[in-house]
Structures are given as C-alpha cells and as structure tokens.
PDB file of C-alpha atoms in Angstrom:
ATOM      1  CA  MET T  23      66.225  96.558 -13.903  1.00 29.00           C
ATOM      2  CA  SER T  24      65.859  98.546 -10.666  1.00 44.00           C
ATOM      3  CA  ASN T  25      63.829  96.994  -7.849  1.00 57.00           C
ATOM      4  CA  ILE T  26      62.962 100.453  -6.582  1.00 50.00           C
ATOM      5  CA  SER T  27      59.513 101.432  -7.752  1.00 45.00           C
ATOM      6  CA  LEU T  28      59.239 104.669  -5.768  1.00 46.00           C
ATOM      7  CA  ILE T  29      61.360 107.052  -3.786  1.00 55.00           C
ATOM      8  CA  ILE T  30      59.516 108.959  -1.044  1.00 54.00           C
ATOM      9  CA  GLU T  31      61.231 112.168   0.409  1.00 59.00           C
ATOM     10  CA  GLU T  32      60.604 113.063   4.039  1.00 56.00           C
ATOM     11  CA  ARG T  33      58.259 116.039   4.224  1.00 52.00           C
ATOM     12  CA  ALA T  34      57.807 118.387   7.171  1.00 52.00           C
ATOM     13  CA  ALA T  35      54.624 118.301   9.052  1.00 51.00           C
ATOM     14  CA  ASP T  36      53.348 120.156  12.128  1.00 48.00           C
ATOM     15  CA  ILE T  37      51.723 117.970  14.863  1.00 43.00           C
ATOM     16  CA  GLY T  38      51.156 120.824  17.235  1.00 45.00           C
ATOM     17  CA  ASN T  39      54.004 122.076  19.164  1.00 44.00           C
ATOM     18  CA  PHE T  40      56.514 119.659  17.412  1.00 42.00           C
ATOM     19  CA  MET T  41      57.755 119.389  13.779  1.00 43.00           C
ATOM     20  CA  VAL T  42      58.063 115.863  12.290  1.00 42.00           C
ATOM     21  CA  GLY T  43      59.148 114.474   9.047  1.00 47.00           C
ATOM     22  CA  ARG T  44      56.139 112.652   7.400  1.00 52.00           C
ATOM     23  CA  LEU T  45      57.092 109.526   5.361  1.00 56.00           C
ATOM     24  CA  LEU T  46      53.771 107.883   4.869  1.00 51.00           C
ATOM     25  CA  PRO T  47      50.992 108.233   3.603  1.00 53.00           C
ATOM     26  CA  PHE T  48      52.258 109.580   0.271  1.00 53.00           C
ATOM     27  CA  LYS T  49      50.181 110.512  -2.819  1.00 55.00           C
ATOM     28  CA  GLN T  50      51.546 107.722  -4.998  1.00 53.00           C
ATOM     29  CA  LYS T  51      51.749 105.261  -2.123  1.00 59.00           C
ATOM     30  CA  ARG T  52      49.203 105.263   0.586  1.00 65.00           C
ATOM     31  CA  ALA T  53      50.494 102.183   2.423  1.00 80.00           C
ATOM     32  CA  VAL T  54      53.295  99.524   2.427  1.00 87.00           C
ATOM     33  CA  GLY T  55      51.706  96.137   3.507  1.00 91.00           C
ATOM     34  CA  PRO T  56      49.621  97.135   6.511  1.00 95.00           C
ATOM     35  CA  PHE T  57      51.768 100.299   7.432  1.00 94.00           C
ATOM     36  CA  VAL T  58      49.646 103.331   6.648  1.00 91.00           C
ATOM     37  CA  PHE T  59      51.538 106.117   8.501  1.00 84.00           C
ATOM     38  CA  ILE T  60      55.148 106.883   9.602  1.00 82.00           C
ATOM     39  CA  ASP T  61      56.379 110.017  11.253  1.00 82.00           C
ATOM     40  CA  HIS T  62      60.127 110.734  11.917  1.00 80.00           C
ATOM     41  CA  MET T  63      60.304 112.731  15.111  1.00 79.00           C
ATOM     42  CA  GLY T  64      63.426 114.868  15.434  1.00 74.00           C
ATOM     43  CA  PRO T  65      66.177 114.697  16.131  1.00 73.00           C
ATOM     44  CA  ALA T  66      65.264 117.721  18.298  1.00 75.00           C
ATOM     45  CA  ALA T  67      67.230 119.234  21.149  1.00 77.00           C
ATOM     46  CA  LEU T  68      64.833 120.741  23.771  1.00 80.00           C
ATOM     47  CA  ASN T  69      66.053 123.121  26.371  1.00 81.00           C
ATOM     48  CA  ASP T  70      64.867 123.426  29.939  1.00 80.00           C
ATOM     49  CA  HIS T  71      61.581 125.117  29.018  1.00 79.00           C
ATOM     50  CA  GLU T  72      60.787 123.145  25.850  1.00 85.00           C
ATOM     51  CA  ASN T  73      58.738 119.873  26.184  1.00 88.00           C
ATOM     52  CA  LEU T  74      56.804 117.502  24.100  1.00 88.00           C
ATOM     53  CA  ASP T  75      53.137 118.040  25.008  1.00 88.00           C
ATOM     54  CA  VAL T  76      50.666 116.212  22.847  1.00 90.00           C
ATOM     55  CA  PRO T  77      47.297 116.497  24.677  1.00 93.00           C
ATOM     56  CA  PRO T  78      44.725 113.606  24.675  1.00 96.00           C
ATOM     57  CA  HIS T  79      43.692 112.712  21.043  1.00 95.00           C
ATOM     58  CA  PRO T  80      41.701 109.711  19.737  1.00 97.00           C
ATOM     59  CA  HIS T  81      42.429 106.805  17.400  1.00 97.00           C
ATOM     60  CA  ILE T  82      40.267 104.029  15.836  1.00 98.00           C
ATOM     61  CA  GLY T  83      40.995 101.173  13.533  1.00 97.00           C
ATOM     62  CA  LEU T  84      44.773 100.954  13.861  1.00 97.00           C
ATOM     63  CA  SER T  85      47.696  99.941  16.123  1.00 97.00           C
ATOM     64  CA  THR T  86      50.379 102.604  16.968  1.00 96.00           C
ATOM     65  CA  LEU T  87      54.109 101.637  17.311  1.00 96.00           C
ATOM     66  CA  THR T  88      56.336 104.109  19.009  1.00 95.00           C
ATOM     67  CA  TYR T  89      60.218 103.480  18.821  1.00 96.00           C
ATOM     68  CA  LEU T  90      62.670 105.966  20.142  1.00 96.00           C
ATOM     69  CA  PHE T  91      66.347 106.516  19.240  1.00 94.00           C
ATOM     70  CA  GLU T  92      66.890 109.207  21.845  1.00 94.00           C
ATOM     71  CA  GLY T  93      64.875 110.658  24.681  1.00 94.00           C
ATOM     72  CA  SER T  94      61.740 109.701  26.590  1.00 96.00           C
ATOM     73  CA  ILE T  95      58.003 110.057  26.209  1.00 95.00           C
ATOM     74  CA  MET T  96      55.429 109.502  29.057  1.00 97.00           C
ATOM     75  CA  HIS T  97      52.390 107.530  27.466  1.00 97.00           C
ATOM     76  CA  LYS T  98      49.007 107.823  29.096  1.00 98.00           C
ATOM     77  CA  ASP T  99      45.820 106.393  27.759  1.00 98.00           C
ATOM     78  CA  SER T 100      42.134 105.856  28.325  1.00 98.00           C
ATOM     79  CA  ILE T 101      42.593 102.189  29.090  1.00 97.00           C
ATOM     80  CA  GLY T 102      44.654 103.287  32.141  1.00 97.00           C
ATOM     81  CA  SER T 103      48.135 102.624  30.853  1.00 97.00           C
ATOM     82  CA  GLU T 104      50.718 105.062  32.120  1.00 97.00           C
ATOM     83  CA  ILE T 105      54.271 104.116  31.093  1.00 97.00           C
ATOM     84  CA  GLU T 106      57.623 105.886  30.099  1.00 97.00           C
ATOM     85  CA  ILE T 107      59.066 104.663  26.785  1.00 97.00           C
ATOM     86  CA  LYS T 108      62.847 104.912  26.379  1.00 97.00           C
ATOM     87  CA  PRO T 109      65.135 104.153  23.471  1.00 96.00           C
ATOM     88  CA  GLY T 110      64.969 100.686  22.047  1.00 97.00           C
ATOM     89  CA  ALA T 111      61.676  99.734  23.686  1.00 97.00           C
ATOM     90  CA  VAL T 112      58.332  99.474  21.838  1.00 97.00           C
ATOM     91  CA  ASN T 113      54.921 100.954  22.870  1.00 97.00           C
ATOM     92  CA  TRP T 114      52.220  99.066  20.923  1.00 98.00           C
ATOM     93  CA  MET T 115      48.738 100.498  21.357  1.00 98.00           C
ATOM     94  CA  THR T 116      45.828  98.949  19.437  1.00 98.00           C
ATOM     95  CA  ALA T 117      42.888 101.379  19.175  1.00 98.00           C
ATOM     96  CA  GLY T 118      40.269  99.098  17.803  1.00 97.00           C
ATOM     97  CA  LYS T 119      36.904 100.768  18.281  1.00 97.00           C
ATOM     98  CA  GLY T 120      38.358 103.772  19.993  1.00 98.00           C
ATOM     99  CA  VAL T 121      41.208 104.832  22.490  1.00 98.00           C
ATOM    100  CA  VAL T 122      42.543 108.182  23.551  1.00 98.00           C
ATOM    101  CA  HIS T 123      46.174 108.901  24.666  1.00 97.00           C
ATOM    102  CA  SER T 124      48.502 111.674  25.532  1.00 96.00           C
ATOM    103  CA  GLU T 125      52.306 111.911  24.828  1.00 95.00           C
ATOM    104  CA  ARG T 126      54.441 114.183  26.992  1.00 93.00           C
ATOM    105  CA  THR T 127      57.855 114.700  28.281  1.00 92.00           C
ATOM    106  CA  PRO T 128      58.135 112.972  31.652  1.00 95.00           C
ATOM    107  CA  GLU T 129      57.834 115.296  34.757  1.00 95.00           C
ATOM    108  CA  TYR T 130      61.419 114.609  35.894  1.00 94.00           C
ATOM    109  CA  LEU T 131      62.827 115.870  32.659  1.00 93.00           C
ATOM    110  CA  ARG T 132      60.643 118.937  32.085  1.00 91.00           C
ATOM    111  CA  ASN T 133      63.053 121.417  33.627  1.00 92.00           C
ATOM    112  CA  SER T 134      66.202 120.115  31.992  1.00 92.00           C
ATOM    113  CA  ASP T 135      67.875 119.991  28.517  1.00 91.00           C
ATOM    114  CA  LYS T 136      66.983 116.781  26.629  1.00 90.00           C
ATOM    115  CA  ASN T 137      66.843 115.350  23.078  1.00 90.00           C
ATOM    116  CA  LEU T 138      63.983 113.534  21.421  1.00 89.00           C
ATOM    117  CA  HIS T 139      64.389 111.273  18.287  1.00 89.00           C
ATOM    118  CA  GLY T 140      62.269 108.504  16.982  1.00 92.00           C
ATOM    119  CA  LEU T 141      59.667 106.969  14.845  1.00 91.00           C
ATOM    120  CA  GLN T 142      55.822 106.885  15.340  1.00 90.00           C
ATOM    121  CA  ILE T 143      54.013 104.383  13.052  1.00 91.00           C
ATOM    122  CA  TRP T 144      50.408 103.370  12.402  1.00 93.00           C
ATOM    123  CA  VAL T 145      49.563  99.760  11.339  1.00 97.00           C
ATOM    124  CA  ALA T 146      46.077  99.183  10.015  1.00 97.00           C
ATOM    125  CA  LEU T 147      44.047  96.489  11.535  1.00 98.00           C
ATOM    126  CA  PRO T 148      42.411  93.530   9.789  1.00 97.00           C
ATOM    127  CA  LYS T 149      38.794  94.478   8.913  1.00 97.00           C
ATOM    128  CA  GLU T 150      37.442  91.911  11.592  1.00 97.00           C
ATOM    129  CA  LEU T 151      39.481  93.772  14.222  1.00 98.00           C
ATOM    130  CA  GLU T 152      38.712  97.282  13.453  1.00 97.00           C
ATOM    131  CA  ASN T 153      36.006  97.360  16.119  1.00 97.00           C
ATOM    132  CA  SER T 154      37.819  95.381  18.722  1.00 97.00           C
ATOM    133  CA  ASP T 155      38.564  96.409  22.304  1.00 98.00           C
ATOM    134  CA  PRO T 156      41.476  98.753  22.692  1.00 98.00           C
ATOM    135  CA  SER T 157      44.697  97.280  24.287  1.00 98.00           C
ATOM    136  CA  PHE T 158      48.227  98.378  25.179  1.00 98.00           C
ATOM    137  CA  THR T 159      51.512  96.522  25.504  1.00 98.00           C
ATOM    138  CA  HIS T 160      54.980  97.771  26.414  1.00 98.00           C
ATOM    139  CA  ILE T 161      58.004  95.848  25.467  1.00 98.00           C
ATOM    140  CA  ASP T 162      61.370  96.544  27.068  1.00 97.00           C
ATOM    141  CA  ALA T 163      64.322  96.902  24.799  1.00 97.00           C
ATOM    142  CA  ASP T 164      66.084  93.785  26.139  1.00 97.00           C
ATOM    143  CA  LYS T 165      63.110  91.705  24.971  1.00 98.00           C
ATOM    144  CA  ILE T 166      63.457  92.688  21.339  1.00 98.00           C
ATOM    145  CA  PRO T 167      65.239  89.985  19.315  1.00 98.00           C
ATOM    146  CA  GLN T 168      68.734  91.320  18.204  1.00 97.00           C
ATOM    147  CA  TRP T 169      71.681  89.511  16.680  1.00 96.00           C
ATOM    148  CA  ASN T 170      74.853  89.984  14.672  1.00 94.00           C
ATOM    149  CA  ASP T 171      75.018  88.582  11.026  1.00 90.00           C
ATOM    150  CA  ASN T 172      78.476  88.911   9.361  1.00 86.00           C
ATOM    151  CA  GLY T 173      78.846  92.411  10.812  1.00 89.00           C
ATOM    152  CA  LEU T 174      75.275  93.428  10.421  1.00 94.00           C
ATOM    153  CA  GLU T 175      73.450  94.437  13.753  1.00 96.00           C
ATOM    154  CA  ILE T 176      69.849  93.277  13.187  1.00 97.00           C
ATOM    155  CA  LYS T 177      66.734  93.916  15.411  1.00 97.00           C
ATOM    156  CA  LEU T 178      63.330  92.455  14.647  1.00 98.00           C
ATOM    157  CA  ILE T 179      61.319  95.201  16.242  1.00 98.00           C
ATOM    158  CA  ALA T 180      57.875  93.749  15.279  1.00 98.00           C
ATOM    159  CA  GLY T 181      56.508  90.985  13.350  1.00 97.00           C
ATOM    160  CA  LYS T 182      58.176  87.824  11.886  1.00 97.00           C
ATOM    161  CA  ALA T 183      61.317  87.412   9.746  1.00 95.00           C
ATOM    162  CA  PHE T 184      64.567  85.387   9.608  1.00 94.00           C
ATOM    163  CA  GLY T 185      62.854  82.464  11.409  1.00 94.00           C
ATOM    164  CA  LYS T 186      62.403  84.773  14.541  1.00 96.00           C
ATOM    165  CA  GLU T 187      59.381  86.456  16.076  1.00 97.00           C
ATOM    166  CA  SER T 188      59.160  89.785  17.990  1.00 98.00           C
ATOM    167  CA  PRO T 189      57.080  89.751  21.219  1.00 98.00           C
ATOM    168  CA  VAL T 190      55.172  92.779  19.983  1.00 98.00           C
ATOM    169  CA  PRO T 191      51.560  91.436  19.688  1.00 98.00           C
ATOM    170  CA  VAL T 192      50.860  92.314  16.016  1.00 98.00           C
ATOM    171  CA  HIS T 193      47.563  91.480  14.237  1.00 98.00           C
ATOM    172  CA  SER T 194      48.608  90.766  10.798  1.00 97.00           C
ATOM    173  CA  ASN T 195      51.615  89.374   8.815  1.00 97.00           C
ATOM    174  CA  LEU T 196      54.293  92.186   8.961  1.00 97.00           C
ATOM    175  CA  TYR T 197      57.789  92.883   9.744  1.00 96.00           C
ATOM    176  CA  PHE T 198      59.653  96.048  11.062  1.00 96.00           C
ATOM    177  CA  ILE T 199      63.473  95.479  11.037  1.00 96.00           C
ATOM    178  CA  GLU T 200      66.311  97.580  12.121  1.00 97.00           C
ATOM    179  CA  ILE T 201      69.743  96.998  10.275  1.00 96.00           C
ATOM    180  CA  LYS T 202      73.012  98.883  11.424  1.00 96.00           C
ATOM    181  CA  SER T 203      76.407  98.488   9.829  1.00 95.00           C
ATOM    182  CA  SER T 204      79.715 100.057  10.652  1.00 93.00           C
ATOM    183  CA  LYS T 205      81.251  99.092   7.291  1.00 94.00           C
ATOM    184  CA  ALA T 206      80.084  99.086   3.676  1.00 94.00           C
ATOM    185  CA  GLN T 207      78.727  95.576   2.699  1.00 94.00           C
ATOM    186  CA  LYS T 208      76.147  93.731   0.666  1.00 92.00           C
ATOM    187  CA  VAL T 209      72.814  92.975   2.194  1.00 91.00           C
ATOM    188  CA  ASN T 210      70.516  90.305   0.774  1.00 87.00           C
ATOM    189  CA  ILE T 211      67.468  89.479   2.903  1.00 86.00           C
ATOM    190  CA  GLY T 212      64.764  89.147   0.191  1.00 81.00           C
ATOM    191  CA  LYS T 213      64.285  85.421   0.914  1.00 85.00           C
ATOM    192  CA  ASP T 214      63.194  86.379   4.533  1.00 87.00           C
ATOM    193  CA  LEU T 215      60.634  89.113   3.483  1.00 89.00           C
ATOM    194  CA  PHE T 216      57.158  88.750   2.035  1.00 90.00           C
ATOM    195  CA  GLY T 217      54.352  91.013   0.678  1.00 91.00           C
ATOM    196  CA  GLU T 218      55.145  94.653   0.141  1.00 87.00           C
ATOM    197  CA  SER T 219      58.442  96.082   1.338  1.00 86.00           C
ATOM    198  CA  ALA T 220      60.079  99.438   1.928  1.00 84.00           C
ATOM    199  CA  LEU T 221      63.296 100.668   3.374  1.00 85.00           C
ATOM    200  CA  TYR T 222      63.891 103.888   5.292  1.00 86.00           C
ATOM    201  CA  ILE T 223      67.329 105.416   5.580  1.00 87.00           C
ATOM    202  CA  LEU T 224      67.860 106.897   9.016  1.00 90.00           C
ATOM    203  CA  GLU T 225      71.628 107.590   8.745  1.00 93.00           C
ATOM    204  CA  GLY T 226      74.319 106.791   6.149  1.00 94.00           C
ATOM    205  CA  THR T 227      73.706 105.647   2.622  1.00 91.00           C
ATOM    206  CA  ILE T 228      72.249 102.805   0.402  1.00 85.00           C
ATOM    207  CA  LYS T 229      73.439 101.791  -2.985  1.00 87.00           C
ATOM    208  CA  SER T 230      71.151  99.951  -5.335  1.00 81.00           C
ATOM    209  CA  ASP T 231      71.434  99.330  -9.106  1.00 76.00           C
ATOM    210  CA  GLY T 232      74.217 101.972  -9.367  1.00 81.00           C
ATOM    211  CA  ASN T 233      72.370 104.686  -7.522  1.00 81.00           C
ATOM    212  CA  THR T 234      73.205 106.134  -4.121  1.00 85.00           C
ATOM    213  CA  TYR T 235      70.325 107.079  -1.736  1.00 83.00           C
ATOM    214  CA  ASP T 236      70.785 109.303   1.402  1.00 82.00           C
ATOM    215  CA  PRO T 237      68.941 109.767   4.743  1.00 84.00           C
ATOM    216  CA  LYS T 238      65.351 110.875   4.965  1.00 79.00           C
ATOM    217  CA  GLN T 239      64.196 108.788   2.002  1.00 77.00           C
ATOM    218  CA  ILE T 240      61.802 105.708   1.832  1.00 77.00           C
ATOM    219  CA  LEU T 241      62.605 103.302  -1.041  1.00 80.00           C
ATOM    220  CA  VAL T 242      59.614 101.219  -1.997  1.00 79.00           C
ATOM    221  CA  ALA T 243      60.511  97.784  -3.499  1.00 77.00           C
ATOM    222  CA  THR T 244      58.704  96.465  -6.425  1.00 68.00           C
ATOM    223  CA  ASP T 245      59.233  92.881  -5.193  1.00 74.00           C
ATOM    224  CA  SER T 246      60.177  92.183  -1.439  1.00 71.00           C
ATOM    225  CA  LYS T 247      61.917  88.919  -2.557  1.00 68.00           C
ATOM    226  CA  LEU T 248      64.484  90.993  -4.526  1.00 61.00           C
ATOM    227  CA  CYS T 249      65.542  92.997  -1.450  1.00 74.00           C
ATOM    228  CA  GLU T 250      69.284  93.344  -2.050  1.00 81.00           C
ATOM    229  CA  PHE T 251      71.372  96.381  -1.642  1.00 87.00           C
ATOM    230  CA  GLU T 252      74.679  97.723  -0.368  1.00 91.00           C
ATOM    231  CA  ILE T 253      74.683  99.433   3.023  1.00 94.00           C
ATOM    232  CA  GLY T 254      77.223 102.162   3.488  1.00 94.00           C
ATOM    233  CA  GLU T 255      79.630 102.485   6.479  1.00 94.00           C
ATOM    234  CA  ASN T 256      78.033 103.762   9.802  1.00 95.00           C
ATOM    235  CA  SER T 257      74.407 103.407   8.329  1.00 96.00           C
ATOM    236  CA  THR T 258      71.151 102.572   9.879  1.00 95.00           C
ATOM    237  CA  VAL T 259      68.132 101.510   7.975  1.00 93.00           C
ATOM    238  CA  TYR T 260      64.671 100.243   8.814  1.00 92.00           C
ATOM    239  CA  ILE T 261      62.847  97.740   6.548  1.00 92.00           C
ATOM    240  CA  PHE T 262      59.138  97.406   6.920  1.00 91.00           C
ATOM    241  CA  GLY T 263      56.195  95.842   5.187  1.00 92.00           C
ATOM    242  CA  GLY T 264      54.088  92.745   4.901  1.00 94.00           C
ATOM    243  CA  GLU T 265      50.897  91.407   3.429  1.00 95.00           C
ATOM    244  CA  PRO T 266      48.519  94.171   2.263  1.00 94.00           C
ATOM    245  CA  PHE T 267      44.844  93.993   3.198  1.00 95.00           C
ATOM    246  CA  PRO T 268      42.320  93.214   0.430  1.00 95.00           C
ATOM    247  CA  GLU T 269      40.280  96.253   1.289  1.00 95.00           C
ATOM    248  CA  GLU T 270      41.409  99.950   0.926  1.00 93.00           C
ATOM    249  CA  ARG T 271      42.104 101.768   4.148  1.00 94.00           C
ATOM    250  CA  TYR T 272      40.907 105.449   4.534  1.00 93.00           C
ATOM    251  CA  ILE T 273      42.531 107.934   6.851  1.00 92.00           C
ATOM    252  CA  ASN T 274      40.780 110.982   8.442  1.00 92.00           C
ATOM    253  CA  TRP T 275      42.845 112.776  10.890  1.00 91.00           C
ATOM    254  CA  ASN T 276      43.833 110.201  13.586  1.00 92.00           C
ATOM    255  CA  PHE T 277      41.329 107.683  12.386  1.00 96.00           C
ATOM    256  CA  VAL T 278      41.792 104.587  10.048  1.00 96.00           C
ATOM    257  CA  SER T 279      39.092 102.427   8.677  1.00 97.00           C
ATOM    258  CA  SER T 280      37.911 100.386   5.716  1.00 97.00           C
ATOM    259  CA  ASP T 281      34.564 102.226   6.026  1.00 97.00           C
ATOM    260  CA  LYS T 282      34.159 105.922   5.453  1.00 96.00           C
ATOM    261  CA  GLU T 283      30.981 106.048   7.373  1.00 97.00           C
ATOM    262  CA  VAL T 284      32.864 104.774  10.497  1.00 97.00           C
ATOM    263  CA  LEU T 285      35.338 107.631  10.061  1.00 96.00           C
ATOM    264  CA  ARG T 286      32.561 110.122   9.949  1.00 96.00           C
ATOM    265  CA  GLN T 287      30.995 108.716  13.137  1.00 97.00           C
ATOM    266  CA  ALA T 288      34.379 108.790  14.874  1.00 97.00           C
ATOM    267  CA  ARG T 289      34.861 112.393  13.897  1.00 95.00           C
ATOM    268  CA  GLN T 290      31.425 113.436  15.338  1.00 95.00           C
ATOM    269  CA  ASP T 291      31.995 111.302  18.462  1.00 96.00           C
ATOM    270  CA  TRP T 292      35.278 113.235  19.047  1.00 96.00           C
ATOM    271  CA  ILE T 293      33.711 116.654  18.459  1.00 94.00           C
ATOM    272  CA  ASP T 294      30.949 115.648  20.763  1.00 93.00           C
ATOM    273  CA  GLN T 295      33.510 114.293  23.256  1.00 93.00           C
ATOM    274  CA  LYS T 296      31.981 110.922  23.471  1.00 96.00           C
ATOM    275  CA  PHE T 297      35.338 109.042  23.466  1.00 97.00           C
ATOM    276  CA  PRO T 298      36.742 107.591  26.851  1.00 96.00           C
ATOM    277  CA  LYS T 299      38.905 110.074  28.887  1.00 97.00           C
ATOM    278  CA  VAL T 300      42.595 109.751  29.845  1.00 97.00           C
ATOM    279  CA  PRO T 301      42.650 109.656  33.706  1.00 96.00           C
ATOM    280  CA  GLY T 302      44.110 112.924  35.094  1.00 94.00           C
ATOM    281  CA  GLU T 303      44.111 114.742  31.795  1.00 94.00           C
ATOM    282  CA  ASN T 304      41.624 117.527  31.202  1.00 90.00           C
ATOM    283  CA  ASP T 305      42.679 119.102  27.898  1.00 92.00           C
ATOM    284  CA  PHE T 306      42.433 117.485  24.406  1.00 93.00           C
ATOM    285  CA  VAL T 307      43.392 118.105  20.806  1.00 91.00           C
ATOM    286  CA  PRO T 308      40.388 119.551  18.934  1.00 92.00           C
ATOM    287  CA  TYR T 309      39.312 118.081  15.654  1.00 92.00           C
ATOM    288  CA  PRO T 310      40.985 119.961  12.755  1.00 87.00           C
ATOM    289  CA  ASN T 311      38.928 122.056  10.269  1.00 74.00           C
ATOM    290  CA  PHE T 312      38.813 119.816   7.266  1.00 50.00           C
ATOM    291  CA  LYS T 313      36.351 117.740   5.366  1.00 49.00           C
ATOM    292  CA  LEU T 314      36.462 113.930   4.845  1.00 44.00           C
ATOM    293  CA  LYS T 315      37.615 113.214   1.343  1.00 43.00           C
TER     294      LYS T 315
END
C-alpha cells in the first residue's frame, strides 16, 4: 500500500511583479503540521532593469521562513531589521500580533543581471503566541546543521530531527530538511520524523511504491514514520512537517489566525493603515479586493 496520500502540483500565482509556484495551501490539504503556506520563487533570470520589489505588507499569527537557492533579497521590517539574505541562510520573522516588511533586490544589484530562486514559507504559531510581540532572526548559512550520511547531503534548516536541532528559533515541534544526492539510492528516515510529513521535489526524481515523481510536486505522506523512498541521481528534495495544532488555522491574504474575527480586525487595521511602518519606506501593498470566507 502506498504511503502517499496526496500529490500536490505546483500552481502559478502572481504576487505583484513576480510569479511564483504555489504549493500550499491546497484545496484538499490546507496545512502539513504547522506549515500553512509555501511558495516556490523562480528560478527567474532578471536583467539589469528587472528587480524584485515587494513593498511593505503586513502579517499576523505566523512566522515566515525565507530560504534562497540563488540570488539575494534585502529584508526590511517594522521592528527595525534590515538585512540581506543570501543562498543557504535563513530569515525567520515571527509576526505575532503584527509586523510589516518589504522584500527587494539589494541596491548594489539593481542595475545588473541576476537570478532569484528560493522558497518562502509560512509556519502558523501556537494559539498562545498568536498575539505575541514580533521578532526577527537571521541565521547565516554556515550555522545551519549539515552533514553527509552514506552519500546523502543533509541540512536541518529548521526544527529538530536526527538527534540534531537547527538554531532557527521555531515555536512548535517541526522540521524542515534538505536532502541532496548525486546518485540514486534508498532513503529511510521515518524513524526520525513525527506528526504530519510532506516532501517537495525541487530537482531530480523520487520513486515510491513503483511510481516515479518529478519536480514541482509535493507528496504528502499518510504516516511520517513510513517515510521511505528512492531518490534519483542529482536530486534535491525538501521534507517538512511536524505536529499539527488542535485548532484549525484560517488564512486571509497575509494573515493567519485561529480566530476569524482577528483576521477581520487585521484586514481593517491594514486598510486604515494602523500597522507599524517600515523605516524609510513610504509605499505599501493595498489590501486586495476579496471577502473573508
């Protein structure tokens, strides 16, 4: 019997001046553990007059995790953080009761050709932390645990697994793992995982129960403890998941909460521009024209 309960295909989504591949949420699967949203950015080749410019926009009730494969993004937020993220590093921003941030091509790259490729992820907060003060942490690439296991190159980008812990300050039991392999081989890591689990194929292939799966697919496991598959040569996959929360999480635009009334208030506060400002930024992303479901 297959351990794959759902296959999610990457879908195009427009985030303003940039197209992304949306992976979560999905109609039949709104979350995997505490992970409620995943966008695959790029790969995009930007010429000397094309730049990433996502103006200030708000979040509540979640942590954002930005992880780049190529390129660079300048992060600025209403807490006062201003830092450039490069491939292999992690930006972890916890919105709590409310934060605003912008994401742009750094100034020194704006007039040159460049590439941009990465993942942007939202992790819901435990109910007791949904109204906490916002915070921001940047973890350099060389601080992320990484090791070789029988030819597998493994990184523990966030959370706990394999008896190790990432320095990314997560707020619940979760894991976000990168596995690369230059050769085809079996992978069996179910004993190190817990809760709900899913696998995203960035490049290469995965074989499971006689089926072959290609890039731009998320495979959702029926049981994380049965996480066994064959990774193809020159493949890169990301495994993510953890313990789900007892309460449902609702998403409205950039807001996440266990309480729909909190979402409505956040929407109105952004329309009324009551959120804190990003220093030095005057423009903003307006609230889109749709109703809360």
